[in-house]
Amino acid sequence: MESLAAFAGTLEVSPFGVWASGSSMAYPVANLVHLLGLVMLVGGIGLLDLRLAGLFRAVPVEPLWRYLTPVGIAGLGLMAPSGLVMFAADAVSLAGSETFGRKLIIIALALTNALAYRLAWRRKVADWDASAPPVARALALTSLLLWLTVAALGRLIAYT
């Protein structure tokens, strides 16, 4: 955490950090973009996770996988830079926040879970129109739980 604190101190006083905290539009726009990214990520990956967990069995898995995964990745692509803008605006305070620290850990776990899932199962999803294997269903539910926890922790940062 010391390296995060050092990075935060440097970032907050950098021209980028000063812009993020001093601009009347930077933080609100970043917040809206972050929210849009969250909706795309949890909406896309969440629906896919629910299908893999056993819901919506009439919907074929492979097209959902093919179309919703890029939506989730695009959402993550929006969240990363917008999150950096919001972090830069109050970096020192956030670096010391236990809630923010937990959020970063859960993000790392969720990304690891997603990568492991994709590497292990991507060639097999076309065969899962009836049901995914139990371990794949469990990992899908874990993914959904992790991303929802990230969202909840993100909201809780303002109250801690």
mmCIF file with all atom_site columns, C-alpha atoms in Angstrom:
data_model
loop_
_atom_site.group_PDB
_atom_site.id
_atom_site.type_symbol
_atom_site.label_atom_id
_atom_site.label_alt_id
_atom_site.label_comp_id
_atom_site.label_asym_id
_atom_site.label_entity_id
_atom_site.label_seq_id
_atom_site.pdbx_PDB_ins_code
_atom_site.Cartn_x
_atom_site.Cartn_y
_atom_site.Cartn_z
_atom_site.occupancy
_atom_site.B_iso_or_equiv
_atom_site.pdbx_formal_charge
_atom_site.auth_seq_id
_atom_site.auth_comp_id
_atom_site.auth_asym_id
_atom_site.auth_atom_id
_atom_site.pdbx_PDB_model_num
ATOM 1   C CA . MET A 1 1   ? 0.000   0.000   0.000   1.00 0.00 ? 1   MET A CA 1
ATOM 2   C CA . GLU A 1 2   ? 2.975   2.329   0.452   1.00 0.00 ? 2   GLU A CA 1
ATOM 3   C CA . SER A 1 3   ? 3.619   2.293   -3.279  1.00 0.00 ? 3   SER A CA 1
ATOM 4   C CA . LEU A 1 4   ? -0.027  3.205   -3.909  1.00 0.00 ? 4   LEU A CA 1
ATOM 5   C CA . ALA A 1 5   ? 0.258   6.078   -1.431  1.00 0.00 ? 5   ALA A CA 1
ATOM 6   C CA . ALA A 1 6   ? 3.436   7.338   -3.114  1.00 0.00 ? 6   ALA A CA 1
ATOM 7   C CA . PHE A 1 7   ? 1.822   7.083   -6.552  1.00 0.00 ? 7   PHE A CA 1
ATOM 8   C CA . ALA A 1 8   ? -1.277  8.836   -5.221  1.00 0.00 ? 8   ALA A CA 1
ATOM 9   C CA . GLY A 1 9   ? 0.712   11.737  -3.819  1.00 0.00 ? 9   GLY A CA 1
ATOM 10  C CA . THR A 1 10  ? 2.548   12.212  -7.088  1.00 0.00 ? 10  THR A CA 1
ATOM 11  C CA . LEU A 1 11  ? -0.593  11.831  -9.193  1.00 0.00 ? 11  LEU A CA 1
ATOM 12  C CA . GLU A 1 12  ? -2.704  14.245  -7.167  1.00 0.00 ? 12  GLU A CA 1
ATOM 13  C CA . VAL A 1 13  ? -0.224  17.128  -7.583  1.00 0.00 ? 13  VAL A CA 1
ATOM 14  C CA . SER A 1 14  ? 0.545   16.346  -11.235 1.00 0.00 ? 14  SER A CA 1
ATOM 15  C CA . PRO A 1 15  ? -1.023  18.509  -13.965 1.00 0.00 ? 15  PRO A CA 1
ATOM 16  C CA . PHE A 1 16  ? -3.454  15.622  -14.612 1.00 0.00 ? 16  PHE A CA 1
ATOM 17  C CA . GLY A 1 17  ? -4.465  15.451  -10.931 1.00 0.00 ? 17  GLY A CA 1
ATOM 18  C CA . VAL A 1 18  ? -4.834  19.207  -10.679 1.00 0.00 ? 18  VAL A CA 1
ATOM 19  C CA . TRP A 1 19  ? -7.016  19.181  -13.812 1.00 0.00 ? 19  TRP A CA 1
ATOM 20  C CA . ALA A 1 20  ? -9.123  16.275  -12.490 1.00 0.00 ? 20  ALA A CA 1
ATOM 21  C CA . SER A 1 21  ? -9.801  18.002  -9.182  1.00 0.00 ? 21  SER A CA 1
ATOM 22  C CA . GLY A 1 22  ? -9.965  21.581  -10.454 1.00 0.00 ? 22  GLY A CA 1
ATOM 23  C CA . SER A 1 23  ? -12.114 21.238  -13.551 1.00 0.00 ? 23  SER A CA 1
ATOM 24  C CA . SER A 1 24  ? -15.827 21.712  -13.066 1.00 0.00 ? 24  SER A CA 1
ATOM 25  C CA . MET A 1 25  ? -16.512 19.073  -15.742 1.00 0.00 ? 25  MET A CA 1
ATOM 26  C CA . ALA A 1 26  ? -13.742 16.452  -15.383 1.00 0.00 ? 26  ALA A CA 1
ATOM 27  C CA . TYR A 1 27  ? -15.076 14.600  -12.355 1.00 0.00 ? 27  TYR A CA 1
ATOM 28  C CA . PRO A 1 28  ? -18.794 14.665  -13.269 1.00 0.00 ? 28  PRO A CA 1
ATOM 29  C CA . VAL A 1 29  ? -18.102 13.486  -16.836 1.00 0.00 ? 29  VAL A CA 1
ATOM 30  C CA . ALA A 1 30  ? -15.701 10.805  -15.589 1.00 0.00 ? 30  ALA A CA 1
ATOM 31  C CA . ASN A 1 31  ? -18.339 9.674   -13.103 1.00 0.00 ? 31  ASN A CA 1
ATOM 32  C CA . LEU A 1 32  ? -20.974 9.368   -15.848 1.00 0.00 ? 32  LEU A CA 1
ATOM 33  C CA . VAL A 1 33  ? -18.580 7.513   -18.157 1.00 0.00 ? 33  VAL A CA 1
ATOM 34  C CA . HIS A 1 34  ? -17.648 5.208   -15.258 1.00 0.00 ? 34  HIS A CA 1
ATOM 35  C CA . LEU A 1 35  ? -21.322 4.481   -14.631 1.00 0.00 ? 35  LEU A CA 1
ATOM 36  C CA . LEU A 1 36  ? -21.928 3.772   -18.334 1.00 0.00 ? 36  LEU A CA 1
ATOM 37  C CA . GLY A 1 37  ? -18.951 1.405   -18.300 1.00 0.00 ? 37  GLY A CA 1
ATOM 38  C CA . LEU A 1 38  ? -20.324 -0.358  -15.229 1.00 0.00 ? 38  LEU A CA 1
ATOM 39  C CA . VAL A 1 39  ? -23.707 -0.821  -16.879 1.00 0.00 ? 39  VAL A CA 1
ATOM 40  C CA . MET A 1 40  ? -22.041 -2.232  -19.999 1.00 0.00 ? 40  MET A CA 1
ATOM 41  C CA . LEU A 1 41  ? -19.748 -4.518  -17.991 1.00 0.00 ? 41  LEU A CA 1
ATOM 42  C CA . VAL A 1 42  ? -22.302 -5.895  -15.549 1.00 0.00 ? 42  VAL A CA 1
ATOM 43  C CA . GLY A 1 43  ? -25.081 -5.827  -18.145 1.00 0.00 ? 43  GLY A CA 1
ATOM 44  C CA . GLY A 1 44  ? -23.085 -7.744  -20.738 1.00 0.00 ? 44  GLY A CA 1
ATOM 45  C CA . ILE A 1 45  ? -21.051 -10.082 -18.580 1.00 0.00 ? 45  ILE A CA 1
ATOM 46  C CA . GLY A 1 46  ? -23.811 -10.352 -15.980 1.00 0.00 ? 46  GLY A CA 1
ATOM 47  C CA . LEU A 1 47  ? -26.346 -11.628 -18.516 1.00 0.00 ? 47  LEU A CA 1
ATOM 48  C CA . LEU A 1 48  ? -23.788 -14.064 -19.899 1.00 0.00 ? 48  LEU A CA 1
ATOM 49  C CA . ASP A 1 49  ? -22.933 -15.224 -16.378 1.00 0.00 ? 49  ASP A CA 1
ATOM 50  C CA . LEU A 1 50  ? -26.611 -15.775 -15.581 1.00 0.00 ? 50  LEU A CA 1
ATOM 51  C CA . ARG A 1 51  ? -27.041 -17.819 -18.772 1.00 0.00 ? 51  ARG A CA 1
ATOM 52  C CA . LEU A 1 52  ? -23.956 -19.901 -17.989 1.00 0.00 ? 52  LEU A CA 1
ATOM 53  C CA . ALA A 1 53  ? -25.244 -20.415 -14.450 1.00 0.00 ? 53  ALA A CA 1
ATOM 54  C CA . GLY A 1 54  ? -28.394 -22.016 -15.862 1.00 0.00 ? 54  GLY A CA 1
ATOM 55  C CA . LEU A 1 55  ? -30.945 -19.254 -16.469 1.00 0.00 ? 55  LEU A CA 1
ATOM 56  C CA . PHE A 1 56  ? -32.473 -18.494 -19.872 1.00 0.00 ? 56  PHE A CA 1
ATOM 57  C CA . ARG A 1 57  ? -31.747 -22.013 -21.168 1.00 0.00 ? 57  ARG A CA 1
ATOM 58  C CA . ALA A 1 58  ? -33.724 -21.364 -24.356 1.00 0.00 ? 58  ALA A CA 1
ATOM 59  C CA . VAL A 1 59  ? -31.085 -18.817 -25.417 1.00 0.00 ? 59  VAL A CA 1
ATOM 60  C CA . PRO A 1 60  ? -28.003 -20.361 -27.079 1.00 0.00 ? 60  PRO A CA 1
ATOM 61  C CA . VAL A 1 61  ? -24.781 -19.698 -25.175 1.00 0.00 ? 61  VAL A CA 1
ATOM 62  C CA . GLU A 1 62  ? -22.419 -19.163 -28.101 1.00 0.00 ? 62  GLU A CA 1
ATOM 63  C CA . PRO A 1 63  ? -24.118 -16.064 -29.595 1.00 0.00 ? 63  PRO A CA 1
ATOM 64  C CA . LEU A 1 64  ? -24.412 -14.506 -26.138 1.00 0.00 ? 64  LEU A CA 1
ATOM 65  C CA . TRP A 1 65  ? -20.728 -15.214 -25.532 1.00 0.00 ? 65  TRP A CA 1
ATOM 66  C CA . ARG A 1 66  ? -19.781 -13.740 -28.916 1.00 0.00 ? 66  ARG A CA 1
ATOM 67  C CA . TYR A 1 67  ? -21.889 -10.565 -28.615 1.00 0.00 ? 67  TYR A CA 1
ATOM 68  C CA . LEU A 1 68  ? -21.927 -9.769  -24.906 1.00 0.00 ? 68  LEU A CA 1
ATOM 69  C CA . THR A 1 69  ? -18.255 -10.340 -24.132 1.00 0.00 ? 69  THR A CA 1
ATOM 70  C CA . PRO A 1 70  ? -17.178 -7.350  -26.306 1.00 0.00 ? 70  PRO A CA 1
ATOM 71  C CA . VAL A 1 71  ? -19.837 -5.204  -24.590 1.00 0.00 ? 71  VAL A CA 1
ATOM 72  C CA . GLY A 1 72  ? -18.393 -6.116  -21.194 1.00 0.00 ? 72  GLY A CA 1
ATOM 73  C CA . ILE A 1 73  ? -14.835 -5.499  -22.386 1.00 0.00 ? 73  ILE A CA 1
ATOM 74  C CA . ALA A 1 74  ? -15.860 -2.110  -23.822 1.00 0.00 ? 74  ALA A CA 1
ATOM 75  C CA . GLY A 1 75  ? -17.441 -1.265  -20.466 1.00 0.00 ? 75  GLY A CA 1
ATOM 76  C CA . LEU A 1 76  ? -14.212 -2.160  -18.712 1.00 0.00 ? 76  LEU A CA 1
ATOM 77  C CA . GLY A 1 77  ? -12.390 -0.032  -21.283 1.00 0.00 ? 77  GLY A CA 1
ATOM 78  C CA . LEU A 1 78  ? -14.546 2.951   -20.287 1.00 0.00 ? 78  LEU A CA 1
ATOM 79  C CA . MET A 1 79  ? -14.194 2.315   -16.576 1.00 0.00 ? 79  MET A CA 1
ATOM 80  C CA . ALA A 1 80  ? -10.387 2.194   -16.460 1.00 0.00 ? 80  ALA A CA 1
ATOM 81  C CA . PRO A 1 81  ? -9.616  5.716   -17.744 1.00 0.00 ? 81  PRO A CA 1
ATOM 82  C CA . SER A 1 82  ? -12.656 7.302   -16.100 1.00 0.00 ? 82  SER A CA 1
ATOM 83  C CA . GLY A 1 83  ? -11.708 5.614   -12.817 1.00 0.00 ? 83  GLY A CA 1
ATOM 84  C CA . LEU A 1 84  ? -8.198  7.032   -13.161 1.00 0.00 ? 84  LEU A CA 1
ATOM 85  C CA . VAL A 1 85  ? -9.630  10.551  -13.571 1.00 0.00 ? 85  VAL A CA 1
ATOM 86  C CA . MET A 1 86  ? -11.775 10.116  -10.451 1.00 0.00 ? 86  MET A CA 1
ATOM 87  C CA . PHE A 1 87  ? -8.830  8.635   -8.538  1.00 0.00 ? 87  PHE A CA 1
ATOM 88  C CA . ALA A 1 88  ? -6.527  11.492  -9.604  1.00 0.00 ? 88  ALA A CA 1
ATOM 89  C CA . ALA A 1 89  ? -9.003  14.056  -8.270  1.00 0.00 ? 89  ALA A CA 1
ATOM 90  C CA . ASP A 1 90  ? -8.685  12.687  -4.709  1.00 0.00 ? 90  ASP A CA 1
ATOM 91  C CA . ALA A 1 91  ? -5.804  10.221  -4.921  1.00 0.00 ? 91  ALA A CA 1
ATOM 92  C CA . VAL A 1 92  ? -4.248  10.641  -1.465  1.00 0.00 ? 92  VAL A CA 1
ATOM 93  C CA . SER A 1 93  ? -7.551  10.188  0.336   1.00 0.00 ? 93  SER A CA 1
ATOM 94  C CA . LEU A 1 94  ? -8.564  7.216   -1.815  1.00 0.00 ? 94  LEU A CA 1
ATOM 95  C CA . ALA A 1 95  ? -5.190  5.521   -1.427  1.00 0.00 ? 95  ALA A CA 1
ATOM 96  C CA . GLY A 1 96  ? -5.810  5.479   2.326   1.00 0.00 ? 96  GLY A CA 1
ATOM 97  C CA . SER A 1 97  ? -9.365  4.149   2.015   1.00 0.00 ? 97  SER A CA 1
ATOM 98  C CA . GLU A 1 98  ? -9.866  0.524   3.063   1.00 0.00 ? 98  GLU A CA 1
ATOM 99  C CA . THR A 1 99  ? -12.968 0.377   0.881   1.00 0.00 ? 99  THR A CA 1
ATOM 100 C CA . PHE A 1 100 ? -11.007 1.526   -2.168  1.00 0.00 ? 100 PHE A CA 1
ATOM 101 C CA . GLY A 1 101 ? -8.262  -0.994  -1.381  1.00 0.00 ? 101 GLY A CA 1
ATOM 102 C CA . ARG A 1 102 ? -10.835 -3.780  -1.174  1.00 0.00 ? 102 ARG A CA 1
ATOM 103 C CA . LYS A 1 103 ? -12.330 -2.650  -4.483  1.00 0.00 ? 103 LYS A CA 1
ATOM 104 C CA . LEU A 1 104 ? -8.932  -2.905  -6.188  1.00 0.00 ? 104 LEU A CA 1
ATOM 105 C CA . ILE A 1 105 ? -8.415  -6.410  -4.776  1.00 0.00 ? 105 ILE A CA 1
ATOM 106 C CA . ILE A 1 106 ? -11.865 -7.556  -5.938  1.00 0.00 ? 106 ILE A CA 1
ATOM 107 C CA . ILE A 1 107 ? -11.223 -6.071  -9.397  1.00 0.00 ? 107 ILE A CA 1
ATOM 108 C CA . ALA A 1 108 ? -8.003  -8.076  -9.600  1.00 0.00 ? 108 ALA A CA 1
ATOM 109 C CA . LEU A 1 109 ? -9.867  -11.240 -8.556  1.00 0.00 ? 109 LEU A CA 1
ATOM 110 C CA . ALA A 1 110 ? -12.678 -10.576 -11.041 1.00 0.00 ? 110 ALA A CA 1
ATOM 111 C CA . LEU A 1 111 ? -10.240 -10.010 -13.902 1.00 0.00 ? 111 LEU A CA 1
ATOM 112 C CA . THR A 1 112 ? -8.288  -13.145 -12.974 1.00 0.00 ? 112 THR A CA 1
ATOM 113 C CA . ASN A 1 113 ? -11.534 -15.133 -12.839 1.00 0.00 ? 113 ASN A CA 1
ATOM 114 C CA . ALA A 1 114 ? -12.600 -13.751 -16.228 1.00 0.00 ? 114 ALA A CA 1
ATOM 115 C CA . LEU A 1 115 ? -9.274  -14.540 -17.864 1.00 0.00 ? 115 LEU A CA 1
ATOM 116 C CA . ALA A 1 116 ? -9.143  -18.050 -16.401 1.00 0.00 ? 116 ALA A CA 1
ATOM 117 C CA . TYR A 1 117 ? -12.744 -18.659 -17.452 1.00 0.00 ? 117 TYR A CA 1
ATOM 118 C CA . ARG A 1 118 ? -12.130 -17.487 -21.006 1.00 0.00 ? 118 ARG A CA 1
ATOM 119 C CA . LEU A 1 119 ? -8.963  -19.558 -21.373 1.00 0.00 ? 119 LEU A CA 1
ATOM 120 C CA . ALA A 1 120 ? -10.543 -22.701 -19.920 1.00 0.00 ? 120 ALA A CA 1
ATOM 121 C CA . TRP A 1 121 ? -13.966 -22.624 -21.571 1.00 0.00 ? 121 TRP A CA 1
ATOM 122 C CA . ARG A 1 122 ? -14.060 -20.474 -24.709 1.00 0.00 ? 122 ARG A CA 1
ATOM 123 C CA . ARG A 1 123 ? -13.769 -23.414 -27.139 1.00 0.00 ? 123 ARG A CA 1
ATOM 124 C CA . LYS A 1 124 ? -16.442 -25.419 -25.347 1.00 0.00 ? 124 LYS A CA 1
ATOM 125 C CA . VAL A 1 125 ? -19.319 -22.927 -25.015 1.00 0.00 ? 125 VAL A CA 1
ATOM 126 C CA . ALA A 1 126 ? -20.946 -23.961 -28.291 1.00 0.00 ? 126 ALA A CA 1
ATOM 127 C CA . ASP A 1 127 ? -21.725 -27.337 -26.671 1.00 0.00 ? 127 ASP A CA 1
ATOM 128 C CA . TRP A 1 128 ? -23.477 -25.805 -23.677 1.00 0.00 ? 128 TRP A CA 1
ATOM 129 C CA . ASP A 1 129 ? -26.916 -25.039 -25.046 1.00 0.00 ? 129 ASP A CA 1
ATOM 130 C CA . ALA A 1 130 ? -28.500 -27.333 -22.490 1.00 0.00 ? 130 ALA A CA 1
ATOM 131 C CA . SER A 1 131 ? -26.232 -26.728 -19.519 1.00 0.00 ? 131 SER A CA 1
ATOM 132 C CA . ALA A 1 132 ? -22.692 -25.707 -18.668 1.00 0.00 ? 132 ALA A CA 1
ATOM 133 C CA . PRO A 1 133 ? -20.591 -28.025 -16.497 1.00 0.00 ? 133 PRO A CA 1
ATOM 134 C CA . PRO A 1 134 ? -21.016 -27.438 -12.736 1.00 0.00 ? 134 PRO A CA 1
ATOM 135 C CA . VAL A 1 135 ? -17.589 -25.826 -12.320 1.00 0.00 ? 135 VAL A CA 1
ATOM 136 C CA . ALA A 1 136 ? -18.325 -23.433 -15.209 1.00 0.00 ? 136 ALA A CA 1
ATOM 137 C CA . ARG A 1 137 ? -21.667 -22.527 -13.604 1.00 0.00 ? 137 ARG A CA 1
ATOM 138 C CA . ALA A 1 138 ? -19.928 -21.875 -10.276 1.00 0.00 ? 138 ALA A CA 1
ATOM 139 C CA . LEU A 1 139 ? -17.304 -19.664 -11.937 1.00 0.00 ? 139 LEU A CA 1
ATOM 140 C CA . ALA A 1 140 ? -20.025 -17.722 -13.754 1.00 0.00 ? 140 ALA A CA 1
ATOM 141 C CA . LEU A 1 141 ? -21.821 -17.045 -10.485 1.00 0.00 ? 141 LEU A CA 1
ATOM 142 C CA . THR A 1 142 ? -18.480 -16.076 -8.910  1.00 0.00 ? 142 THR A CA 1
ATOM 143 C CA . SER A 1 143 ? -17.918 -13.615 -11.753 1.00 0.00 ? 143 SER A CA 1
ATOM 144 C CA . LEU A 1 144 ? -21.316 -12.028 -11.231 1.00 0.00 ? 144 LEU A CA 1
ATOM 145 C CA . LEU A 1 145 ? -20.785 -11.803 -7.475  1.00 0.00 ? 145 LEU A CA 1
ATOM 146 C CA . LEU A 1 146 ? -17.316 -10.273 -7.888  1.00 0.00 ? 146 LEU A CA 1
ATOM 147 C CA . TRP A 1 147 ? -18.430 -7.582  -10.357 1.00 0.00 ? 147 TRP A CA 1
ATOM 148 C CA . LEU A 1 148 ? -21.479 -6.688  -8.250  1.00 0.00 ? 148 LEU A CA 1
ATOM 149 C CA . THR A 1 149 ? -19.186 -6.431  -5.220  1.00 0.00 ? 149 THR A CA 1
ATOM 150 C CA . VAL A 1 150 ? -16.900 -4.082  -7.182  1.00 0.00 ? 150 VAL A CA 1
ATOM 151 C CA . ALA A 1 151 ? -19.934 -1.922  -7.991  1.00 0.00 ? 151 ALA A CA 1
ATOM 152 C CA . ALA A 1 152 ? -21.109 -1.903  -4.369  1.00 0.00 ? 152 ALA A CA 1
ATOM 153 C CA . LEU A 1 153 ? -17.657 -1.028  -3.039  1.00 0.00 ? 153 LEU A CA 1
ATOM 154 C CA . GLY A 1 154 ? -17.408 1.764   -5.600  1.00 0.00 ? 154 GLY A CA 1
ATOM 155 C CA . ARG A 1 155 ? -20.601 3.300   -4.254  1.00 0.00 ? 155 ARG A CA 1
ATOM 156 C CA . LEU A 1 156 ? -19.539 2.771   -0.639  1.00 0.00 ? 156 LEU A CA 1
ATOM 157 C CA . ILE A 1 157 ? -16.288 4.716   -1.130  1.00 0.00 ? 157 ILE A CA 1
ATOM 158 C CA . ALA A 1 158 ? -18.265 7.960   -0.879  1.00 0.00 ? 158 ALA A CA 1
ATOM 159 C CA . TYR A 1 159 ? -19.572 6.956   2.555   1.00 0.00 ? 159 TYR A CA 1
ATOM 160 C CA . THR A 1 160 ? -16.338 5.764   4.172   1.00 0.00 ? 160 THR A CA 1
#
